[in-house]
mmCIF file of C-alpha atoms in Angstrom:
data_model
loop_
_atom_site.group_PDB
_atom_site.id
_atom_site.type_symbol
_atom_site.label_atom_id
_atom_site.label_comp_id
_atom_site.label_asym_id
_atom_site.label_seq_id
_atom_site.Cartn_x
_atom_site.Cartn_y
_atom_site.Cartn_z
ATOM 1 C CA MET A 244 -9.345 8.409 -3.100
ATOM 2 C CA ARG A 245 -10.839 6.892 0.072
ATOM 3 C CA ILE A 246 -11.760 3.554 0.055
ATOM 4 C CA ASP A 247 -13.147 1.869 3.219
ATOM 5 C CA ILE A 248 -12.702 -1.424 4.056
ATOM 6 C CA LEU A 249 -15.399 -3.480 6.630
ATOM 7 C CA THR A 250 -14.005 -6.209 7.549
ATOM 8 C CA LEU A 251 -13.867 -9.403 10.712
ATOM 9 C CA PHE A 252 -10.074 -9.721 9.755
ATOM 10 C CA PRO A 253 -8.150 -6.516 9.048
ATOM 11 C CA LYS A 254 -5.460 -8.384 9.909
ATOM 12 C CA MET A 255 -5.278 -9.899 6.393
ATOM 13 C CA PHE A 256 -4.587 -6.302 4.973
ATOM 14 C CA GLU A 257 -1.794 -5.631 7.168
ATOM 15 C CA GLY A 258 1.048 -6.945 4.413
ATOM 16 C CA PHE A 259 -1.662 -5.019 1.473
ATOM 17 C CA ILE A 260 -0.870 -1.822 2.960
ATOM 18 C CA SER A 261 2.143 -2.042 4.234
ATOM 19 C CA GLU A 262 4.504 -2.690 0.676
ATOM 20 C CA SER A 263 4.908 -1.261 -2.722
ATOM 21 C CA ILE A 264 2.762 0.472 -4.840
ATOM 22 C CA ILE A 265 -0.663 1.098 -2.423
ATOM 23 C CA LYS A 266 2.488 2.008 0.824
ATOM 24 C CA ARG A 267 3.624 4.242 -1.752
ATOM 25 C CA ALA A 268 0.208 6.169 -2.594
ATOM 26 C CA ILE A 269 -0.926 5.977 0.988
ATOM 27 C CA GLU A 270 1.802 7.980 2.143
ATOM 28 C CA LYS A 271 1.436 10.441 -0.723
ATOM 29 C CA LYS A 272 -1.495 10.833 0.559
ATOM 30 C CA LEU A 273 -2.913 10.189 -2.748
ATOM 31 C CA VAL A 274 -5.711 7.573 -1.548
ATOM 32 C CA GLU A 275 -6.738 6.791 1.956
ATOM 33 C CA ILE A 276 -7.409 2.975 3.187
ATOM 34 C CA ASN A 277 -9.501 2.523 6.447
ATOM 35 C CA LEU A 278 -9.964 -1.077 8.128
ATOM 36 C CA ILE A 279 -13.321 -0.632 10.224
ATOM 37 C CA ASN A 280 -13.796 -4.194 12.199
ATOM 38 C CA ILE A 281 -17.295 -5.228 12.146
ATOM 39 C CA ARG A 282 -16.764 -6.928 15.344
ATOM 40 C CA ASP A 283 -16.204 -3.335 17.239
ATOM 41 C CA PHE A 284 -20.315 -2.369 16.216
ATOM 42 C CA THR A 285 -21.465 -5.331 17.663
ATOM 43 C CA LEU A 286 -24.373 -5.095 20.276
ATOM 44 C CA LEU A 287 -23.000 -8.741 21.772
ATOM 45 C CA LYS A 288 -20.922 -8.963 24.936
ATOM 46 C CA ASN A 289 -19.157 -11.567 23.631
ATOM 47 C CA GLY A 290 -18.563 -9.804 20.203
ATOM 48 C CA GLN A 291 -20.866 -11.916 18.526
ATOM 49 C CA VAL A 292 -21.410 -10.449 14.632
ATOM 50 C CA ASP A 293 -23.217 -13.827 13.194
ATOM 51 C CA ASP A 294 -25.763 -16.426 13.323
ATOM 52 C CA THR A 295 -27.639 -19.795 12.161
ATOM 53 C CA PRO A 296 -29.981 -19.398 9.465
ATOM 54 C CA TYR A 297 -34.067 -19.056 9.624
ATOM 55 C CA GLY A 298 -34.999 -22.214 8.532
ATOM 56 C CA GLY A 299 -32.062 -24.017 9.319
ATOM 57 C CA GLY A 300 -28.857 -25.002 6.923
ATOM 58 C CA SER A 301 -25.752 -25.216 7.092
ATOM 59 C CA GLY A 302 -23.272 -22.420 8.352
ATOM 60 C CA MET A 303 -23.652 -19.348 9.430
ATOM 61 C CA VAL A 304 -25.051 -15.992 8.922
ATOM 62 C CA LEU A 305 -23.474 -12.274 9.360
ATOM 63 C CA MET A 306 -26.343 -10.280 11.399
ATOM 64 C CA CYS A 307 -27.874 -7.258 10.265
ATOM 65 C CA GLU A 308 -26.648 -5.114 13.152
ATOM 66 C CA PRO A 309 -22.576 -5.446 13.462
ATOM 67 C CA VAL A 310 -23.042 -5.019 9.641
ATOM 68 C CA VAL A 311 -25.120 -1.926 8.667
ATOM 69 C CA ARG A 312 -23.811 0.176 12.105
ATOM 70 C CA ALA A 313 -20.109 -0.127 11.018
ATOM 71 C CA ILE A 314 -21.587 1.070 6.961
ATOM 72 C CA GLU A 315 -23.449 3.939 8.884
ATOM 73 C CA SER A 316 -20.334 4.945 10.728
ATOM 74 C CA VAL A 317 -18.623 6.048 7.648
ATOM 75 C CA LYS A 318 -20.732 5.973 5.268
ATOM 76 C CA THR A 319 -21.576 10.169 3.958
ATOM 77 C CA LYS A 320 -24.042 11.727 1.310
ATOM 78 C CA ASP A 321 -21.293 10.759 -0.880
ATOM 79 C CA SER A 322 -20.325 7.120 -0.104
ATOM 80 C CA GLN A 323 -21.367 4.587 -2.187
ATOM 81 C CA VAL A 324 -21.561 1.078 -0.472
ATOM 82 C CA TYR A 325 -20.674 -2.138 -2.174
ATOM 83 C CA LEU A 326 -21.262 -5.645 -0.849
ATOM 84 C CA MET A 327 -18.210 -8.391 -1.946
ATOM 85 C CA SER A 328 -20.368 -11.341 -3.243
ATOM 86 C CA PRO A 329 -20.052 -13.938 -5.837
ATOM 87 C CA GLN A 330 -23.636 -13.197 -6.740
ATOM 88 C CA GLY A 331 -21.960 -9.012 -8.214
ATOM 89 C CA VAL A 332 -21.519 -7.813 -11.237
ATOM 90 C CA ILE A 333 -18.323 -9.506 -12.126
ATOM 91 C CA PHE A 334 -15.302 -7.024 -11.797
ATOM 92 C CA ASN A 335 -13.734 -5.532 -15.044
ATOM 93 C CA ASP A 336 -11.477 -2.543 -16.241
ATOM 94 C CA LYS A 337 -14.458 -1.021 -17.088
ATOM 95 C CA VAL A 338 -16.523 -1.887 -14.000
ATOM 96 C CA ALA A 339 -13.460 -0.629 -12.610
ATOM 97 C CA ASN A 340 -13.308 2.961 -14.658
ATOM 98 C CA SER A 341 -17.065 3.047 -13.514
ATOM 99 C CA LEU A 342 -16.292 2.542 -9.563
ATOM 100 C CA TYR A 343 -13.189 4.401 -10.119
ATOM 101 C CA ALA A 344 -15.442 7.747 -11.920
ATOM 102 C CA LYS A 345 -18.781 7.829 -9.855
ATOM 103 C CA SER A 346 -17.426 8.161 -6.284
ATOM 104 C CA LYS A 347 -14.006 9.572 -4.126
ATOM 105 C CA HIS A 348 -15.192 7.367 -1.512
ATOM 106 C CA ILE A 349 -16.278 3.960 -1.717
ATOM 107 C CA ILE A 350 -17.060 1.440 1.414
ATOM 108 C CA LEU A 351 -16.767 -2.188 0.879
ATOM 109 C CA VAL A 352 -17.878 -4.602 3.108
ATOM 110 C CA CYS A 353 -16.264 -8.609 3.539
ATOM 111 C CA GLY A 354 -18.401 -11.093 3.964
ATOM 112 C CA HIS A 355 -17.729 -14.417 5.331
ATOM 113 C CA TYR A 356 -19.173 -17.979 6.686
ATOM 114 C CA GLU A 357 -22.025 -18.050 4.734
ATOM 115 C CA GLY A 358 -22.765 -15.401 3.566
ATOM 116 C CA PHE A 359 -24.987 -11.489 4.679
ATOM 117 C CA ASP A 360 -28.384 -11.375 6.514
ATOM 118 C CA GLU A 361 -30.338 -11.068 2.765
ATOM 119 C CA ARG A 362 -31.392 -7.342 5.131
ATOM 120 C CA ILE A 363 -27.977 -6.287 4.333
ATOM 121 C CA ARG A 364 -28.273 -5.520 1.021
ATOM 122 C CA ASN A 365 -30.658 -2.879 1.644
ATOM 123 C CA PHE A 366 -27.971 -0.812 2.744
ATOM 124 C CA VAL A 367 -25.490 -0.938 0.078
ATOM 125 C CA ASP A 368 -25.474 0.409 -3.565
ATOM 126 C CA GLY A 369 -24.485 -3.006 -5.520
ATOM 127 C CA GLU A 370 -22.520 -5.824 -5.283
ATOM 128 C CA ILE A 371 -18.957 -6.711 -6.912
ATOM 129 C CA SER A 372 -17.606 -10.151 -7.466
ATOM 130 C CA ILE A 373 -14.269 -10.688 -9.095
ATOM 131 C CA GLY A 374 -14.991 -14.033 -10.656
ATOM 132 C CA ASP A 375 -17.296 -17.245 -11.218
ATOM 133 C CA PHE A 376 -15.822 -18.748 -7.610
ATOM 134 C CA VAL A 377 -16.603 -18.427 -4.424
ATOM 135 C CA LEU A 378 -13.647 -17.731 -1.720
ATOM 136 C CA THR A 379 -13.839 -18.133 1.854
ATOM 137 C CA GLY A 380 -14.206 -14.523 2.166
ATOM 138 C CA GLY A 381 -14.776 -11.243 0.773
ATOM 139 C CA GLU A 382 -11.371 -9.900 1.947
ATOM 140 C CA ILE A 383 -9.133 -11.438 -0.921
ATOM 141 C CA PRO A 384 -11.879 -9.564 -3.075
ATOM 142 C CA ALA A 385 -11.775 -6.430 -1.294
ATOM 143 C CA MET A 386 -7.759 -6.241 -2.369
ATOM 144 C CA VAL A 387 -8.511 -6.805 -5.841
ATOM 145 C CA VAL A 388 -10.615 -3.661 -6.178
ATOM 146 C CA THR A 389 -8.688 -1.438 -4.115
ATOM 147 C CA ASP A 390 -5.468 -1.745 -5.754
ATOM 148 C CA CYS A 391 -7.334 -1.688 -8.654
ATOM 149 C CA LEU A 392 -8.945 2.040 -8.135
ATOM 150 C CA THR A 393 -5.645 2.722 -6.415
ATOM 151 C CA ARG A 394 -3.764 2.780 -9.699
ATOM 152 C CA PHE A 395 -6.836 5.769 -11.030
ATOM 153 C CA VAL A 396 -6.009 7.912 -9.177
ATOM 154 C CA PRO A 397 -2.667 10.038 -10.665
ATOM 155 C CA LYS A 398 0.527 9.921 -9.927
ATOM 156 C CA VAL A 399 -0.274 6.961 -7.732
ATOM 157 C CA ILE A 400 1.854 5.435 -11.034
ATOM 158 C CA ASP A 401 3.604 6.225 -14.212
ATOM 159 C CA GLU A 402 0.944 8.369 -16.666
ATOM 160 C CA ASP A 403 2.757 5.815 -20.144
ATOM 161 C CA SER A 404 1.992 2.940 -18.022
ATOM 162 C CA PHE A 405 -1.970 3.903 -16.937
ATOM 163 C CA LEU A 406 -2.270 4.187 -20.333
ATOM 164 C CA ASN A 407 -0.652 1.210 -22.044
ATOM 165 C CA ASP A 408 -2.443 -1.120 -19.616
ATOM 166 C CA SER A 409 -3.948 -4.223 -20.525
ATOM 167 C CA PHE A 410 -7.956 -3.555 -21.692
ATOM 168 C CA LYS A 411 -7.341 -0.275 -22.564
ATOM 169 C CA ASN A 412 -9.133 0.107 -25.815
ATOM 170 C CA ASN A 413 -9.846 -3.246 -25.846
ATOM 171 C CA LEU A 414 -6.674 -4.609 -26.193
ATOM 172 C CA LEU A 415 -4.203 -6.287 -24.185
ATOM 173 C CA ASP A 416 -0.446 -5.190 -23.707
ATOM 174 C CA TYR A 417 2.202 -5.247 -25.715
ATOM 175 C CA PRO A 418 5.519 -7.698 -24.675
ATOM 176 C CA THR A 419 7.975 -5.975 -22.604
ATOM 177 C CA TYR A 420 11.560 -7.260 -22.846
ATOM 178 C CA THR A 421 14.712 -6.334 -20.774
ATOM 179 C CA LYS A 422 18.246 -7.613 -20.625
ATOM 180 C CA PRO A 423 20.298 -9.730 -21.592
ATOM 181 C CA ARG A 424 19.237 -9.220 -25.312
ATOM 182 C CA GLU A 425 19.629 -12.608 -25.668
ATOM 183 C CA PHE A 426 18.839 -16.213 -23.740
ATOM 184 C CA ARG A 427 19.760 -18.867 -24.192
ATOM 185 C CA GLY A 428 18.623 -18.203 -27.959
ATOM 186 C CA LEU A 429 15.630 -16.459 -27.404
ATOM 187 C CA LYS A 430 16.594 -12.974 -28.665
ATOM 188 C CA VAL A 431 15.249 -9.351 -28.683
ATOM 189 C CA PRO A 432 13.220 -8.183 -31.857
ATOM 190 C CA ASP A 433 15.414 -5.796 -34.036
ATOM 191 C CA VAL A 434 12.822 -3.602 -33.869
ATOM 192 C CA LEU A 435 13.018 -2.551 -30.150
ATOM 193 C CA LEU A 436 16.851 -2.312 -30.606
ATOM 194 C CA SER A 437 16.822 0.127 -33.485
ATOM 195 C CA GLY A 438 15.857 3.391 -32.020
ATOM 196 C CA ASN A 439 13.502 4.484 -34.219
ATOM 197 C CA HIS A 440 10.794 5.005 -31.444
ATOM 198 C CA GLU A 441 8.155 5.624 -34.721
ATOM 199 C CA LYS A 442 9.160 1.643 -36.062
ATOM 200 C CA ILE A 443 8.475 0.772 -32.409
ATOM 201 C CA ALA A 444 5.285 2.329 -32.108
ATOM 202 C CA ASP A 445 3.788 0.212 -35.261
ATOM 203 C CA TYR A 446 5.652 -2.490 -33.783
ATOM 204 C CA ARG A 447 4.000 -2.634 -30.329
ATOM 205 C CA LYS A 448 0.059 -1.135 -31.727
ATOM 206 C CA SER A 449 0.846 -4.553 -33.981
ATOM 207 C CA GLU A 450 1.674 -6.844 -30.704
ATOM 208 C CA GLN A 451 -1.262 -5.174 -29.456
ATOM 209 C CA LEU A 452 -3.155 -6.947 -32.185
ATOM 210 C CA ARG A 453 -1.459 -9.804 -32.128
ATOM 211 C CA VAL A 454 -1.541 -10.770 -28.890
ATOM 212 C CA THR A 455 -5.126 -10.019 -28.128
ATOM 213 C CA LYS A 456 -6.473 -12.154 -30.820
ATOM 214 C CA GLU A 457 -3.847 -15.046 -29.973
ATOM 215 C CA LYS A 458 -5.319 -15.133 -26.217
ATOM 216 C CA ARG A 459 -8.666 -12.735 -25.879
ATOM 217 C CA PRO A 460 -10.259 -13.108 -28.978
ATOM 218 C CA ASP A 461 -13.272 -11.560 -27.345
ATOM 219 C CA LEU A 462 -11.982 -8.153 -26.827
ATOM 220 C CA LEU A 463 -11.945 -6.970 -30.560
ATOM 221 C CA LYS A 464 -15.411 -7.776 -30.432
#
């Protein structure tokens, strides 16, 4: 899978792509993540990529020219382009599955300031939001989407871990425990120490239902 992230602040991603699972996935060539600086595509000598909005108002708006040129520099006939925007579809496991299945090359465009020139929307395939709130820019949402999609790539994480993730089959994950067996009077459930794999599997299934009913009953609908 290839993910191109268009941003005004590529340095924000340095830690994201150089640590943990994402780093290993890149090193193993399981995923390709490219950072494209939108400022490299402005036609203005001073590097300007934004301007005041027509009609007045506060803040600055990202201009069409540099954003569209940045998109076109990496777009192919197989690409899917998405704006990171609070106006977009709410990102969840189903949306992530759909994105992963739809394209092996995804372009994420990070907004900043007061938003995009409206005409930029004519050059994208959709918009993605990570929730009903506003951030200072689209960089953190792009990291969220990239991290989630990377986990779908085979061999990035253990298959059993992936299949047992929260939201698979509309259920949250079951509780997990590790050593010690008892901590300040809190004990690991006996069934997990029994060695009986059939009982452990039944216990975990029932716990998934219990946890989902308590914390996210909407998922059971």
